Amino acid sequence: MNDPLPTPPLQTATELEPLPPAPAPPEETPAPDASNSLEALIAQITSHNDPQALNHMLRTFAPKEVKETILGSLLPGGADPLQALDVEVNTLGILYLLSARLHVAAAAAPPPEFIEAFCQGFDPEQARLAPERVTLLAKGIVQLGQEANQPTFTAKALADLLVRFPPSLHYLTPLHPLFMTTCVANRLFAAATPILSEAITEIDTTLFPDLHYTDNLVYHYTGGIAYAALQQWEQAEEFFEIVVGAPAQVPSAVQLEAGKKLILVQLIKDGKAAPLPRYTNAALQRLLKGTPYYSLIRFYPLQQAQLQVAVEKEKETFEKDQNMGLVKLMLEHAPRWAINKLTRTYLTLSIPEIGKAVSMEGQDEAVQRIILSMIEKGEIDASLSMDGIVTFNDTPSSAPTRMLTRTEVDSALKEAQHQASILRALEREIGKSREFLVKAVRVKDNDWAAPGAPDEDLMFGVTPTGTWADDA
Amino acid sequence: MDVEMADATEQIVAQSRISKAPTPTVVVDENHPFELETYMSSYTGRVAVDRLVHIISLAPSIAPQALQLALRHIQSLRDPALYQVVLAAYEQAASHGSVQLPAADDVATINQRWVDETNTKNQSERMKLEVELKTYTNNMIKESIRMAHRDLGEFYRSVGDYSTSLKHFTKSREFCTTNQHIIEMCLSVLEILIEQRNYSHIPTYIFKADAALDQSTSASDSKAVGGGKGKASAERERYQTKLDFAMGLSQLGQGQYDKAAYSFLKLGAPAKLDDWVGKLVAPGDVAIFGTLCALASMSRSAIKSNVLENETFGIYIEHEPYVRDIVEAYMSNKFKVVLELLEKFSTRHYLDIYLSSHVHDLVNLIRNRSIVLYFQPFSSIKLDRMSTVFGWSVEEVERQVVALIQSGEIQGRVDSQNKILKARQEDPRAQLFAKALKAGSEMQSANRKLLLRMRLQQADLVVKMPKNQKPEQPEFVMGAGSQMLQMSEFVQLGP
């Protein structure tokens, strides 16, 4: 295959309808060489008005391997073809060229400034025509950043790409996990928060056909790690829970890891572990119960001696799982939860007594420090007198000590109404969806046919079993 | 000698009831009065020996006396193997107990002649009964076969071979022709189960007996509309008390004190227990079981109507008058008296074979309920006042109260500095608001998660088995896993 394959002449390509993805018709004209073809491509890209047709052309103008080489090459004379194009107008063309340049081994790397400019200024409408090229580009950017050891560059470029590319940040894209993995691997947690704070609620495989289930798992897992690193436990818990509760026929390793971290985060956040979501895969629950993490729950937070022993015993496992940091944090939080429990039982206690109750006997100063920091953070509602007596106020800190204001009530109501409207819209959507209607009609038909049916089960007037079998 | 004896009787000592976990020794002194002679006078037969064995292993101070009594009782029975059981219990008590006990031989001697005689007698009787059974089986006379099985059951029971005995009794069921027979069989089995303290099996036979009673009632109903009914209900009445007692005992044995209380309190008059009085239980025991269970589980008004105003149960209580004192002290809030009485008669309670393992729990429950009841009307109270009422030290009171708060039985908090217990003041309105807000936000986040999950499922982004993985390891999808594990190397969180 020395001969480069024929490319359709320019004229034909412009008139080519996007409908049939038919192979390019064989041409008599002698094949132009790669750089020539690139020149021609550039000309086409600049002259094209219909992005859809252009996309089709770019996708099909040559067989795969050759195409990438062509796209990744430079103009004759070494000029960079990218400079000839306008970022906003020729988004699609640049997307193809750029992604190829980043992936073809022999191609010259594009200047980082250009990538940055592109990520900030591209036209999302055009880019959405070729989502798989965007993914390719993102992977290329990750690679580039790794080679140049410039994670901030990668994170910045991907974030720009991520903000503009999907219709809104509520959509999950294949870029999400790439971005989060970069952020977490390079401890750029703060950079991740603007993206993380927009919860994923939409999955659209027509917009992003190359979405894979691992994208969801990895994004939320890494997101959870980022939040845990920022000590925003509540969000971290939610992210890990999403991973653990993700639909699964068989549990994935990511889910198991997330489950372990979920337990630790819950212990830190609430002082106890909450049951896993009911829809969690049963095998996953079993696996998780077998881990040493599960045994920590039993001792937390009061039996600190046993806790220490358990941690010591399983230290290797924790270190292997890279969870030692969280485990240590969890141990540090144990006295706090123990003290918190005391507030429900006692009105006043002296510091040595508290130390005894939370098994930190003789470390009065440490106990006092913990109590002071707990008061500061509002975890307990208490005051410390000069002679070392702690007075817990009557209402536990979890309940509001004051009446709610009108505006707070209003905003809560508004939130609830908003939720209700989302659910209502969803119900309508399902109600008119094809699958639902087909099923509904079938159930109805069977009901109708039931009296005449000779089926034994139907004679008892229970739900016709036949319909259920069909549904399954 | 022991070994010879075992060989001679060819019997296995089925029970190893002395090899249980060592229970705390029970003291008998002026503060904890216990009259062995009077106590034992209400029991006869095998159960008396069982009880004495229990006493020997629990109360070393009266063990010699109990041993003598036990040996005397054994001679009226026909199971020489009991000698071993009693002596073993005594020796164990002697080796464990802090009190120096005289050697068993000094206390009492074993009537070897009686042992030999009884063994030969047992042997011949067994042969006789087995031959009988064989003949009847060959002749296929149903009623006789049943009686032969029953007799063998009785025989094995009397010589202490419970498992064989049970086997014969249950076998006899196949040959029962009337409901009367079934009931008789059930009662015999129940007796054995109670003696063995096999509480979990008791209900099965109660239900069987119940069903048989029901059947006989309906059968006689259809036979004669007039007089039959009275007869049938009389029959039911005759056995109901026994069945109720067995049920109560089984519930007590399984720690269901609330149910046990109701079972004991609805028993008929002691006469209805018929031959079970003495053979299995004394009316005084019933009074104690019922009352303690009631105090531990019932509300004050329920105790009033079910214990104090229950005339039938009153008859039981008359056998142990101190029980009434406990209930009355409890009802009039004299908790100190209640606890003192419970302590005073703890010996009596611990030495009862059925109650022994539950005394601790029951007393705890009663004490907790007393504290809760006492604190109810107060909004705050000094701990030292409580300590005088309950007769404990302030530290003890604090410990108890804190335990109760932590288990959620008292809604209050302790001021450990000034030693005051304060009821928690709640603001229901604020609580309601807080609860509503919390529920709202929880629901929202649940919605969000569920919607995402739904969308994932719609898009079929479900974790699946990778096609290249062998089906032998369905537990794990490692695809992204290994990558993630590598990645978490970067993610050493925390300090």
PDB file of N, CA, C and O in Angstrom, chain A residues 181 187 213 216 221 225 238 241 245 247 249-251 253 279 322 325 343-348 353 389 393-394 400 403-404 415 419 426, chain B residues 402 413-417 422 424 429 433-434 444 447-451 453 455-456 463-464 474-475 477 481 484 487-488 491-493:
ATOM      1  N   THR A 181      -9.263  12.835  36.455  1.00  0.00           N
ATOM      2  CA  THR A 181      -8.082  12.021  36.725  1.00  0.00           C
ATOM      3  C   THR A 181      -6.841  12.906  36.735  1.00  0.00           C
ATOM      4  O   THR A 181      -5.985  12.777  37.614  1.00  0.00           O
ATOM      5  N   ARG A 187      -3.076  16.561  42.221  1.00  0.00           N
ATOM      6  CA  ARG A 187      -3.535  17.277  43.423  1.00  0.00           C
ATOM      7  C   ARG A 187      -4.017  18.683  43.112  1.00  0.00           C
ATOM      8  O   ARG A 187      -3.789  19.618  43.869  1.00  0.00           O
ATOM      9  N   TYR A 213     -19.360   2.941  30.521  1.00  0.00           N
ATOM     10  CA  TYR A 213     -19.783   2.975  31.927  1.00  0.00           C
ATOM     11  C   TYR A 213     -18.647   3.375  32.856  1.00  0.00           C
ATOM     12  O   TYR A 213     -18.867   3.955  33.909  1.00  0.00           O
ATOM     13  N   ASN A 216     -18.519   7.118  33.880  1.00  0.00           N
ATOM     14  CA  ASN A 216     -19.311   7.519  35.038  1.00  0.00           C
ATOM     15  C   ASN A 216     -18.609   7.127  36.333  1.00  0.00           C
ATOM     16  O   ASN A 216     -18.452   7.945  37.232  1.00  0.00           O
ATOM     17  N   TYR A 221     -15.742   8.616  41.093  1.00  0.00           N
ATOM     18  CA  TYR A 221     -14.747   8.129  42.054  1.00  0.00           C
ATOM     19  C   TYR A 221     -13.672   9.181  42.284  1.00  0.00           C
ATOM     20  O   TYR A 221     -13.361   9.552  43.413  1.00  0.00           O
ATOM     21  N   ILE A 225     -12.723  11.540  45.537  1.00  0.00           N
ATOM     22  CA  ILE A 225     -11.375  11.685  46.109  1.00  0.00           C
ATOM     23  C   ILE A 225     -11.034  13.164  46.253  1.00  0.00           C
ATOM     24  O   ILE A 225     -10.504  13.601  47.279  1.00  0.00           O
ATOM     25  N   GLU A 238     -21.454  11.719  48.790  1.00  0.00           N
ATOM     26  CA  GLU A 238     -22.425  11.570  47.708  1.00  0.00           C
ATOM     27  C   GLU A 238     -21.763  10.976  46.465  1.00  0.00           C
ATOM     28  O   GLU A 238     -22.315  10.087  45.822  1.00  0.00           O
ATOM     29  N   GLU A 241     -21.024   7.397  46.904  1.00  0.00           N
ATOM     30  CA  GLU A 241     -22.260   6.620  46.930  1.00  0.00           C
ATOM     31  C   GLU A 241     -22.779   6.408  45.513  1.00  0.00           C
ATOM     32  O   GLU A 241     -23.316   5.354  45.189  1.00  0.00           O
ATOM     33  N   GLY A 245     -23.468   2.804  44.056  1.00  0.00           N
ATOM     34  CA  GLY A 245     -24.828   2.458  43.659  1.00  0.00           C
ATOM     35  C   GLY A 245     -25.042   2.417  42.161  1.00  0.00           C
ATOM     36  O   GLY A 245     -26.162   2.231  41.723  1.00  0.00           O
ATOM     37  N   PRO A 247     -25.538   1.263  38.463  1.00  0.00           N
ATOM     38  CA  PRO A 247     -26.107  -0.007  38.012  1.00  0.00           C
ATOM     39  C   PRO A 247     -25.010  -0.954  37.555  1.00  0.00           C
ATOM     40  O   PRO A 247     -24.097  -0.551  36.841  1.00  0.00           O
ATOM     41  N   GLN A 249     -24.131  -5.293  36.666  1.00  0.00           N
ATOM     42  CA  GLN A 249     -24.459  -6.720  36.644  1.00  0.00           C
ATOM     43  C   GLN A 249     -23.422  -7.486  37.449  1.00  0.00           C
ATOM     44  O   GLN A 249     -23.737  -8.463  38.107  1.00  0.00           O
ATOM     45  N   VAL A 250     -22.203  -7.044  37.349  1.00  0.00           N
ATOM     46  CA  VAL A 250     -21.128  -7.587  38.188  1.00  0.00           C
ATOM     47  C   VAL A 250     -20.426  -6.390  38.800  1.00  0.00           C
ATOM     48  O   VAL A 250     -20.354  -5.344  38.172  1.00  0.00           O
ATOM     49  N   PRO A 251     -19.960  -6.519  40.039  1.00  0.00           N
ATOM     50  CA  PRO A 251     -19.311  -5.363  40.647  1.00  0.00           C
ATOM     51  C   PRO A 251     -17.980  -5.054  39.972  1.00  0.00           C
ATOM     52  O   PRO A 251     -17.277  -5.971  39.550  1.00  0.00           O
ATOM     53  N   ALA A 253     -14.154  -3.135  40.089  1.00  0.00           N
ATOM     54  CA  ALA A 253     -13.127  -2.858  41.094  1.00  0.00           C
ATOM     55  C   ALA A 253     -13.216  -1.415  41.576  1.00  0.00           C
ATOM     56  O   ALA A 253     -12.977  -1.124  42.747  1.00  0.00           O
ATOM     57  N   TYR A 279     -30.197  -0.290  46.102  1.00  0.00           N
ATOM     58  CA  TYR A 279     -30.023  -0.825  44.757  1.00  0.00           C
ATOM     59  C   TYR A 279     -28.585  -1.253  44.482  1.00  0.00           C
ATOM     60  O   TYR A 279     -28.228  -1.572  43.363  1.00  0.00           O
ATOM     61  N   GLN A 322      -3.993   2.494  49.580  1.00  0.00           N
ATOM     62  CA  GLN A 322      -3.724   3.931  49.581  1.00  0.00           C
ATOM     63  C   GLN A 322      -4.768   4.696  50.383  1.00  0.00           C
ATOM     64  O   GLN A 322      -5.157   5.793  50.024  1.00  0.00           O
ATOM     65  N   GLY A 325      -4.181   7.605  54.680  1.00  0.00           N
ATOM     66  CA  GLY A 325      -4.456   8.995  55.051  1.00  0.00           C
ATOM     67  C   GLY A 325      -5.851   9.139  55.621  1.00  0.00           C
ATOM     68  O   GLY A 325      -6.054   9.731  56.685  1.00  0.00           O
ATOM     69  N   THR A 343     -22.470  14.653  74.790  1.00  0.00           N
ATOM     70  CA  THR A 343     -23.349  15.812  74.971  1.00  0.00           C
ATOM     71  C   THR A 343     -24.794  15.390  75.120  1.00  0.00           C
ATOM     72  O   THR A 343     -25.598  16.112  75.680  1.00  0.00           O
ATOM     73  N   ARG A 344     -25.117  14.213  74.596  1.00  0.00           N
ATOM     74  CA  ARG A 344     -26.505  13.788  74.721  1.00  0.00           C
ATOM     75  C   ARG A 344     -26.789  13.223  76.109  1.00  0.00           C
ATOM     76  O   ARG A 344     -27.927  13.034  76.487  1.00  0.00           O
ATOM     77  N   THR A 345     -25.753  12.916  76.847  1.00  0.00           N
ATOM     78  CA  THR A 345     -25.943  12.287  78.141  1.00  0.00           C
ATOM     79  C   THR A 345     -25.681  13.239  79.295  1.00  0.00           C
ATOM     80  O   THR A 345     -26.297  13.143  80.337  1.00  0.00           O
ATOM     81  N   TYR A 346     -24.741  14.169  79.092  1.00  0.00           N
ATOM     82  CA  TYR A 346     -24.308  14.992  80.213  1.00  0.00           C
ATOM     83  C   TYR A 346     -24.602  16.476  79.983  1.00  0.00           C
ATOM     84  O   TYR A 346     -24.661  16.939  78.854  1.00  0.00           O
ATOM     85  N   LEU A 347     -24.763  17.176  81.072  1.00  0.00           N
ATOM     86  CA  LEU A 347     -24.862  18.626  81.021  1.00  0.00           C
ATOM     87  C   LEU A 347     -23.503  19.254  81.278  1.00  0.00           C
ATOM     88  O   LEU A 347     -23.086  20.168  80.596  1.00  0.00           O
ATOM     89  N   THR A 348     -22.834  18.751  82.322  1.00  0.00           N
ATOM     90  CA  THR A 348     -21.501  19.266  82.607  1.00  0.00           C
ATOM     91  C   THR A 348     -20.573  18.094  82.839  1.00  0.00           C
ATOM     92  O   THR A 348     -20.980  17.040  83.329  1.00  0.00           O
ATOM     93  N   GLU A 353     -12.756  13.898  83.182  1.00  0.00           N
ATOM     94  CA  GLU A 353     -13.835  12.920  83.016  1.00  0.00           C
ATOM     95  C   GLU A 353     -14.084  12.634  81.541  1.00  0.00           C
ATOM     96  O   GLU A 353     -14.319  11.487  81.150  1.00  0.00           O
ATOM     97  N   ILE A 389     -14.228  22.911  83.476  1.00  0.00           N
ATOM     98  CA  ILE A 389     -15.535  22.256  83.435  1.00  0.00           C
ATOM     99  C   ILE A 389     -16.186  22.606  82.099  1.00  0.00           C
ATOM    100  O   ILE A 389     -16.288  23.777  81.743  1.00  0.00           O
ATOM    101  N   ASN A 393     -24.614  22.895  76.248  1.00  0.00           N
ATOM    102  CA  ASN A 393     -25.915  23.545  76.269  1.00  0.00           C
ATOM    103  C   ASN A 393     -27.014  22.550  75.944  1.00  0.00           C
ATOM    104  O   ASN A 393     -26.764  21.473  75.424  1.00  0.00           O
ATOM    105  N   ASP A 394     -28.230  22.993  76.260  1.00  0.00           N
ATOM    106  CA  ASP A 394     -29.307  22.019  76.345  1.00  0.00           C
ATOM    107  C   ASP A 394     -29.639  21.346  75.018  1.00  0.00           C
ATOM    108  O   ASP A 394     -29.888  20.154  74.978  1.00  0.00           O
ATOM    109  N   PRO A 400     -31.504  23.056  65.222  1.00  0.00           N
ATOM    110  CA  PRO A 400     -31.310  24.502  65.212  1.00  0.00           C
ATOM    111  C   PRO A 400     -31.717  25.093  66.545  1.00  0.00           C
ATOM    112  O   PRO A 400     -32.721  24.706  67.141  1.00  0.00           O
ATOM    113  N   MET A 403     -35.426  29.774  65.825  1.00  0.00           N
ATOM    114  CA  MET A 403     -36.513  29.545  64.884  1.00  0.00           C
ATOM    115  C   MET A 403     -36.024  29.865  63.477  1.00  0.00           C
ATOM    116  O   MET A 403     -35.144  30.692  63.284  1.00  0.00           O
ATOM    117  N   LEU A 404     -36.603  29.227  62.522  1.00  0.00           N
ATOM    118  CA  LEU A 404     -36.217  29.513  61.142  1.00  0.00           C
ATOM    119  C   LEU A 404     -36.831  30.832  60.701  1.00  0.00           C
ATOM    120  O   LEU A 404     -37.915  31.201  61.130  1.00  0.00           O
ATOM    121  N   GLU A 415     -37.341  25.029  46.709  1.00  0.00           N
ATOM    122  CA  GLU A 415     -36.543  23.873  46.316  1.00  0.00           C
ATOM    123  C   GLU A 415     -37.436  22.648  46.099  1.00  0.00           C
ATOM    124  O   GLU A 415     -37.312  21.942  45.108  1.00  0.00           O
ATOM    125  N   GLN A 419     -38.088  20.462  42.715  1.00  0.00           N
ATOM    126  CA  GLN A 419     -37.927  19.012  42.613  1.00  0.00           C
ATOM    127  C   GLN A 419     -39.187  18.362  42.064  1.00  0.00           C
ATOM    128  O   GLN A 419     -39.129  17.511  41.185  1.00  0.00           O
ATOM    129  N   LEU A 426     -40.503  14.490  34.285  1.00  0.00           N
ATOM    130  CA  LEU A 426     -39.948  13.173  33.994  1.00  0.00           C
ATOM    131  C   LEU A 426     -41.060  12.157  33.780  1.00  0.00           C
ATOM    132  O   LEU A 426     -41.024  11.331  32.866  1.00  0.00           O
TER     133      LEU A 426
ATOM    134  N   VAL B 402     -26.668   7.055  83.526  1.00  0.00           N
ATOM    135  CA  VAL B 402     -25.990   7.290  82.247  1.00  0.00           C
ATOM    136  C   VAL B 402     -26.244   6.142  81.296  1.00  0.00           C
ATOM    137  O   VAL B 402     -26.532   6.342  80.105  1.00  0.00           O
ATOM    138  N   ARG B 413     -30.408  14.500  80.782  1.00  0.00           N
ATOM    139  CA  ARG B 413     -28.953  14.570  80.761  1.00  0.00           C
ATOM    140  C   ARG B 413     -28.441  14.787  82.180  1.00  0.00           C
ATOM    141  O   ARG B 413     -29.140  15.306  83.040  1.00  0.00           O
ATOM    142  N   VAL B 414     -27.209  14.359  82.397  1.00  0.00           N
ATOM    143  CA  VAL B 414     -26.653  14.426  83.736  1.00  0.00           C
ATOM    144  C   VAL B 414     -25.721  15.619  83.849  1.00  0.00           C
ATOM    145  O   VAL B 414     -24.876  15.834  82.987  1.00  0.00           O
ATOM    146  N   ASP B 415     -25.923  16.379  84.910  1.00  0.00           N
ATOM    147  CA  ASP B 415     -24.977  17.430  85.243  1.00  0.00           C
ATOM    148  C   ASP B 415     -23.968  16.798  86.185  1.00  0.00           C
ATOM    149  O   ASP B 415     -24.212  16.674  87.383  1.00  0.00           O
ATOM    150  N   SER B 416     -22.866  16.380  85.602  1.00  0.00           N
ATOM    151  CA  SER B 416     -21.937  15.561  86.372  1.00  0.00           C
ATOM    152  C   SER B 416     -21.261  16.372  87.474  1.00  0.00           C
ATOM    153  O   SER B 416     -20.827  15.818  88.472  1.00  0.00           O
ATOM    154  N   GLN B 417     -21.179  17.699  87.308  1.00  0.00           N
ATOM    155  CA  GLN B 417     -20.494  18.529  88.294  1.00  0.00           C
ATOM    156  C   GLN B 417     -21.344  18.705  89.542  1.00  0.00           C
ATOM    157  O   GLN B 417     -20.898  18.529  90.649  1.00  0.00           O
ATOM    158  N   LYS B 422     -31.267  16.037  84.742  1.00  0.00           N
ATOM    159  CA  LYS B 422     -32.244  16.983  84.216  1.00  0.00           C
ATOM    160  C   LYS B 422     -32.970  16.369  83.037  1.00  0.00           C
ATOM    161  O   LYS B 422     -32.328  15.768  82.164  1.00  0.00           O
ATOM    162  N   ARG B 424     -34.660  16.363  79.518  1.00  0.00           N
ATOM    163  CA  ARG B 424     -34.341  17.167  78.347  1.00  0.00           C
ATOM    164  C   ARG B 424     -35.545  18.018  77.977  1.00  0.00           C
ATOM    165  O   ARG B 424     -36.675  17.540  77.947  1.00  0.00           O
ATOM    166  N   ARG B 429     -41.462  22.370  68.022  1.00  0.00           N
ATOM    167  CA  ARG B 429     -41.625  23.144  66.802  1.00  0.00           C
ATOM    168  C   ARG B 429     -40.294  23.213  66.038  1.00  0.00           C
ATOM    169  O   ARG B 429     -40.225  22.893  64.842  1.00  0.00           O
ATOM    170  N   PHE B 433     -39.272  21.552  62.411  1.00  0.00           N
ATOM    171  CA  PHE B 433     -38.702  22.272  61.277  1.00  0.00           C
ATOM    172  C   PHE B 433     -37.404  21.625  60.829  1.00  0.00           C
ATOM    173  O   PHE B 433     -37.190  21.387  59.638  1.00  0.00           O
ATOM    174  N   ALA B 434     -36.557  21.353  61.814  1.00  0.00           N
ATOM    175  CA  ALA B 434     -35.263  20.773  61.468  1.00  0.00           C
ATOM    176  C   ALA B 434     -35.455  19.448  60.750  1.00  0.00           C
ATOM    177  O   ALA B 434     -34.803  19.167  59.739  1.00  0.00           O
ATOM    178  N   GLN B 444     -34.031  15.254  48.190  1.00  0.00           N
ATOM    179  CA  GLN B 444     -33.469  15.834  46.974  1.00  0.00           C
ATOM    180  C   GLN B 444     -32.245  15.084  46.515  1.00  0.00           C
ATOM    181  O   GLN B 444     -32.107  14.765  45.326  1.00  0.00           O
ATOM    182  N   ASN B 447     -33.207  11.827  45.097  1.00  0.00           N
ATOM    183  CA  ASN B 447     -33.777  12.018  43.769  1.00  0.00           C
ATOM    184  C   ASN B 447     -32.680  12.146  42.734  1.00  0.00           C
ATOM    185  O   ASN B 447     -32.725  11.538  41.677  1.00  0.00           O
ATOM    186  N   ARG B 448     -31.721  12.991  43.087  1.00  0.00           N
ATOM    187  CA  ARG B 448     -30.661  13.263  42.140  1.00  0.00           C
ATOM    188  C   ARG B 448     -29.935  11.965  41.784  1.00  0.00           C
ATOM    189  O   ARG B 448     -29.720  11.654  40.616  1.00  0.00           O
ATOM    190  N   LYS B 449     -29.628  11.215  42.840  1.00  0.00           N
ATOM    191  CA  LYS B 449     -28.873   9.989  42.601  1.00  0.00           C
ATOM    192  C   LYS B 449     -29.697   8.995  41.790  1.00  0.00           C
ATOM    193  O   LYS B 449     -29.188   8.342  40.888  1.00  0.00           O
ATOM    194  N   LEU B 450     -30.981   8.914  42.119  1.00  0.00           N
ATOM    195  CA  LEU B 450     -31.809   7.943  41.415  1.00  0.00           C
ATOM    196  C   LEU B 450     -31.988   8.334  39.956  1.00  0.00           C
ATOM    197  O   LEU B 450     -31.989   7.481  39.073  1.00  0.00           O
ATOM    198  N   LEU B 451     -32.149   9.634  39.722  1.00  0.00           N
ATOM    199  CA  LEU B 451     -32.321  10.069  38.341  1.00  0.00           C
ATOM    200  C   LEU B 451     -31.083   9.736  37.528  1.00  0.00           C
ATOM    201  O   LEU B 451     -31.187   9.231  36.406  1.00  0.00           O
ATOM    202  N   ARG B 453     -29.002   7.454  38.097  1.00  0.00           N
ATOM    203  CA  ARG B 453     -28.966   6.013  37.917  1.00  0.00           C
ATOM    204  C   ARG B 453     -29.899   5.578  36.803  1.00  0.00           C
ATOM    205  O   ARG B 453     -29.580   4.729  35.984  1.00  0.00           O
ATOM    206  N   ARG B 455     -30.897   7.368  34.298  1.00  0.00           N
ATOM    207  CA  ARG B 455     -30.338   7.766  33.010  1.00  0.00           C
ATOM    208  C   ARG B 455     -29.239   6.801  32.575  1.00  0.00           C
ATOM    209  O   ARG B 455     -29.134   6.432  31.414  1.00  0.00           O
ATOM    210  N   LEU B 456     -28.422   6.404  33.517  1.00  0.00           N
ATOM    211  CA  LEU B 456     -27.358   5.466  33.182  1.00  0.00           C
ATOM    212  C   LEU B 456     -27.938   4.180  32.628  1.00  0.00           C
ATOM    213  O   LEU B 456     -27.448   3.612  31.666  1.00  0.00           O
ATOM    214  N   VAL B 463     -22.370  -1.678  34.402  1.00  0.00           N
ATOM    215  CA  VAL B 463     -21.132  -2.450  34.533  1.00  0.00           C
ATOM    216  C   VAL B 463     -21.407  -3.863  34.066  1.00  0.00           C
ATOM    217  O   VAL B 463     -22.282  -4.540  34.598  1.00  0.00           O
ATOM    218  N   LYS B 464     -20.687  -4.285  33.058  1.00  0.00           N
ATOM    219  CA  LYS B 464     -20.936  -5.623  32.517  1.00  0.00           C
ATOM    220  C   LYS B 464     -19.663  -6.435  32.555  1.00  0.00           C
ATOM    221  O   LYS B 464     -18.579  -5.900  32.719  1.00  0.00           O
ATOM    222  N   PRO B 474     -16.606 -14.330  38.104  1.00  0.00           N
ATOM    223  CA  PRO B 474     -17.636 -13.336  37.827  1.00  0.00           C
ATOM    224  C   PRO B 474     -17.655 -12.217  38.861  1.00  0.00           C
ATOM    225  O   PRO B 474     -18.392 -11.270  38.715  1.00  0.00           O
ATOM    226  N   GLU B 475     -16.811 -12.342  39.862  1.00  0.00           N
ATOM    227  CA  GLU B 475     -16.909 -11.405  40.980  1.00  0.00           C
ATOM    228  C   GLU B 475     -16.442 -10.003  40.618  1.00  0.00           C
ATOM    229  O   GLU B 475     -16.822  -9.043  41.220  1.00  0.00           O
ATOM    230  N   VAL B 477     -14.884  -6.967  37.890  1.00  0.00           N
ATOM    231  CA  VAL B 477     -14.519  -6.428  36.597  1.00  0.00           C
ATOM    232  C   VAL B 477     -13.245  -5.641  36.811  1.00  0.00           C
ATOM    233  O   VAL B 477     -13.244  -4.613  37.478  1.00  0.00           O
ATOM    234  N   GLY B 481     -10.346  -1.273  36.924  1.00  0.00           N
ATOM    235  CA  GLY B 481      -9.882  -1.403  38.306  1.00  0.00           C
ATOM    236  C   GLY B 481      -8.390  -1.242  38.448  1.00  0.00           C
ATOM    237  O   GLY B 481      -7.916  -0.461  39.269  1.00  0.00           O
ATOM    238  N   MET B 484      -7.388   2.151  38.140  1.00  0.00           N
ATOM    239  CA  MET B 484      -7.741   2.988  39.283  1.00  0.00           C
ATOM    240  C   MET B 484      -6.775   2.768  40.428  1.00  0.00           C
ATOM    241  O   MET B 484      -6.414   3.685  41.143  1.00  0.00           O
ATOM    242  N   MET B 487      -3.880   4.627  39.895  1.00  0.00           N
ATOM    243  CA  MET B 487      -4.098   6.047  40.044  1.00  0.00           C
ATOM    244  C   MET B 487      -4.120   6.468  41.496  1.00  0.00           C
ATOM    245  O   MET B 487      -3.654   7.540  41.848  1.00  0.00           O
ATOM    246  N   SER B 488      -4.674   5.579  42.323  1.00  0.00           N
ATOM    247  CA  SER B 488      -4.797   6.006  43.714  1.00  0.00           C
ATOM    248  C   SER B 488      -3.437   6.130  44.378  1.00  0.00           C
ATOM    249  O   SER B 488      -3.322   6.565  45.505  1.00  0.00           O
ATOM    250  N   VAL B 491      -2.973   9.437  45.260  1.00  0.00           N
ATOM    251  CA  VAL B 491      -4.027  10.028  46.043  1.00  0.00           C
ATOM    252  C   VAL B 491      -3.897   9.695  47.493  1.00  0.00           C
ATOM    253  O   VAL B 491      -4.827   9.224  48.118  1.00  0.00           O
ATOM    254  N   GLN B 492      -2.731   9.867  48.025  1.00  0.00           N
ATOM    255  CA  GLN B 492      -2.577   9.657  49.455  1.00  0.00           C
ATOM    256  C   GLN B 492      -3.182  10.875  50.157  1.00  0.00           C
ATOM    257  O   GLN B 492      -2.601  11.951  50.167  1.00  0.00           O
ATOM    258  N   LEU B 493      -4.356  10.671  50.692  1.00  0.00           N
ATOM    259  CA  LEU B 493      -5.068  11.817  51.252  1.00  0.00           C
ATOM    260  C   LEU B 493      -4.646  12.087  52.692  1.00  0.00           C
ATOM    261  O   LEU B 493      -4.021  11.263  53.330  1.00  0.00           O
TER     262      LEU B 493
END
